[in-house]
CSV table of C-alpha atoms in Angstrom, one decimal:
chain,number,residue,atom,x,y,z
M,1,UNK,CA,10.0,6.1,-2.3
M,2,UNK,CA,7.4,8.8,-0.8
M,3,UNK,CA,7.4,7.4,2.9
M,4,UNK,CA,9.0,4.9,5.1
M,5,UNK,CA,7.5,4.3,8.4
M,6,UNK,CA,9.5,2.2,10.8
M,7,UNK,CA,7.4,1.4,14.1
M,8,UNK,CA,7.6,-1.2,16.5
M,9,UNK,CA,5.2,-3.8,14.4
M,10,UNK,CA,7.0,-3.3,11.2
M,11,UNK,CA,8.4,-1.4,8.3
M,12,UNK,CA,6.1,0.1,5.7
M,13,UNK,CA,6.1,2.0,2.4
M,14,UNK,CA,3.4,4.3,1.9
M,15,UNK,CA,3.1,5.5,-1.3
M,16,UNK,CA,1.5,8.6,-1.9
M,17,UNK,CA,-0.7,9.9,-4.8
M,18,UNK,CA,-2.2,13.3,-5.3
M,19,UNK,CA,-4.4,12.5,-8.0
M,20,UNK,CA,-7.6,14.8,-8.5
M,21,UNK,CA,-10.8,12.9,-10.0
M,22,UNK,CA,-12.8,9.8,-10.0
M,23,UNK,CA,-10.0,7.2,-9.8
M,24,UNK,CA,-11.4,3.7,-11.3
M,25,UNK,CA,-9.3,1.3,-9.6
M,26,UNK,CA,-8.5,-2.6,-10.7
M,27,UNK,CA,-5.9,-4.3,-9.1
M,28,UNK,CA,-5.1,-6.6,-11.9
M,29,UNK,CA,-5.0,-4.1,-14.6
M,30,UNK,CA,-1.7,-2.5,-15.2
M,31,UNK,CA,-3.5,1.1,-15.9
M,32,UNK,CA,-6.2,2.7,-14.0
M,33,UNK,CA,-8.4,5.4,-15.3
M,34,UNK,CA,-9.5,8.7,-14.0
M,35,UNK,CA,-12.5,10.6,-14.4
M,36,UNK,CA,-11.3,14.6,-14.2
M,37,UNK,CA,-13.2,17.6,-14.5
M,38,UNK,CA,-10.9,20.2,-16.3
M,39,UNK,CA,-11.3,24.2,-15.3
M,40,UNK,CA,-13.6,25.0,-18.2
M,41,UNK,CA,-15.9,22.7,-16.4
M,42,UNK,CA,-15.0,20.1,-19.5
M,43,UNK,CA,-14.8,16.2,-18.9
M,44,UNK,CA,-12.1,14.4,-19.6
M,45,UNK,CA,-10.1,10.8,-18.9
M,46,UNK,CA,-6.8,10.1,-18.3
M,47,UNK,CA,-4.8,7.2,-17.0
M,48,UNK,CA,-2.1,6.6,-14.3
M,49,UNK,CA,0.1,3.4,-13.9
M,50,UNK,CA,-1.4,1.1,-11.3
M,51,UNK,CA,0.1,2.3,-7.9
M,52,UNK,CA,-0.3,-1.2,-6.3
M,53,UNK,CA,2.3,-2.5,-8.9
M,54,UNK,CA,4.9,0.3,-7.9
M,55,UNK,CA,4.3,0.0,-4.1
M,56,UNK,CA,5.1,-4.1,-5.0
M,57,UNK,CA,8.5,-2.9,-6.7
M,58,UNK,CA,9.6,-0.6,-4.1
M,59,UNK,CA,8.8,-2.9,-1.6
M,60,UNK,CA,11.2,-6.1,-3.3
M,61,UNK,CA,13.8,-3.0,-3.6
M,62,UNK,CA,13.7,-2.0,0.0
M,63,UNK,CA,13.8,-5.6,1.3
M,64,UNK,CA,16.4,-6.7,-1.3
M,65,UNK,CA,18.4,-3.5,0.2
M,66,UNK,CA,18.1,-4.5,3.7
M,67,UNK,CA,18.3,-8.1,3.3
M,68,UNK,CA,21.7,-7.2,1.1
M,69,UNK,CA,23.0,-5.4,4.6
M,70,UNK,CA,22.2,-8.7,6.8
M,71,UNK,CA,18.6,-7.6,7.6
M,72,UNK,CA,15.6,-9.9,7.1
M,73,UNK,CA,12.8,-8.2,7.7
M,74,UNK,CA,9.0,-8.5,6.3
M,75,UNK,CA,7.9,-5.1,4.7
M,76,UNK,CA,4.4,-4.4,3.9
M,77,UNK,CA,2.8,-1.3,2.4
M,78,UNK,CA,-0.1,0.6,1.0
M,79,UNK,CA,-0.8,3.7,-1.5
M,80,UNK,CA,-2.5,7.1,-0.1
M,81,UNK,CA,-4.8,9.0,-2.2
M,82,UNK,CA,-3.5,12.2,-0.6
M,83,UNK,CA,-5.8,14.8,-2.9
M,84,UNK,CA,-9.3,15.5,-0.8
M,85,UNK,CA,-10.7,15.5,-4.3
M,86,UNK,CA,-9.9,12.2,-5.5
M,87,UNK,CA,-13.2,9.2,-5.3
M,88,UNK,CA,-11.5,6.2,-5.5
M,89,UNK,CA,-14.0,3.2,-7.4
M,90,UNK,CA,-13.5,-0.2,-6.7
M,91,UNK,CA,-10.9,0.5,-3.8
M,92,UNK,CA,-8.8,-2.4,-3.1
M,93,UNK,CA,-7.0,-3.5,0.2
M,94,UNK,CA,-4.0,-1.5,0.5
M,95,UNK,CA,-5.8,1.6,-1.0
M,96,UNK,CA,-6.6,4.4,1.1
M,97,UNK,CA,-8.1,7.9,0.8
M,98,UNK,CA,-7.9,9.3,4.2
M,99,UNK,CA,-4.8,9.7,6.7
M,100,UNK,CA,-6.7,8.0,9.1
M,101,UNK,CA,-7.3,5.0,7.2
M,102,UNK,CA,-3.1,4.9,6.9
M,103,UNK,CA,-2.9,5.6,10.2
M,104,UNK,CA,-5.2,2.9,11.3
M,105,UNK,CA,-3.3,0.4,8.9
M,106,UNK,CA,-0.2,1.1,10.2
M,107,UNK,CA,-0.8,0.8,13.8
M,108,UNK,CA,-3.3,-2.0,13.9
M,109,UNK,CA,-1.1,-4.0,11.8
M,110,UNK,CA,0.1,-7.1,13.4
M,111,UNK,CA,3.3,-8.8,12.0
M,112,UNK,CA,3.8,-12.3,10.9
M,113,UNK,CA,6.0,-12.9,13.7
M,114,UNK,CA,7.8,-10.7,16.6
M,115,UNK,CA,10.1,-7.8,15.4
M,116,UNK,CA,12.5,-7.3,18.2
M,117,UNK,CA,13.9,-3.9,19.0
M,118,UNK,CA,17.5,-4.5,17.8
M,119,UNK,CA,16.4,-5.5,14.2
M,120,UNK,CA,13.9,-2.1,14.4
M,121,UNK,CA,17.1,0.0,15.2
M,122,UNK,CA,18.9,-1.8,12.7
M,123,UNK,CA,16.5,-0.7,10.0
M,124,UNK,CA,16.7,2.7,11.3
M,125,UNK,CA,20.4,3.2,11.1
M,126,UNK,CA,20.6,1.7,7.5
M,127,UNK,CA,17.9,3.9,6.4
M,128,UNK,CA,19.3,7.0,7.9
M,129,UNK,CA,22.5,6.5,5.7
C-alpha cells in the first residue's frame, strides 16, 4: 500500500502511480494503455494493470486485517497519478491527477455512518505496529 490516511471521517488508501504519458482509462478493462514519447522523440504504447482493481484488493486486504483484529470500519480509496507528465483520458471516478483533487476527495468525504474517535485511535494503533 502506498499511503494509508486515517482521519476523523474515515480510513483511505491512496494508490500512487507515477506513470508518464497519455493513460487511456477504462474501469472495466484489466489493462490500460499508455501512449508515450521516448527520449529520441519516437512514440510507443505500453500498458499497465488497471489500478482500480489493485486498489480494490488493497482495500479488501486492509479491511480484513482490521476486522481480524476486531475493528469493523469502512475503507475507501483513490488512485493518484502523481507524475505531472501524465494525462488521463476518460478519467474514472476515484482517479485523480492532482494532489488537490486527492486532498479534496478525502477532506470532503462523508462516511456512511459516524466514526467515533476511539475507533480511529484503534485503527492508528494497529497500523503503527
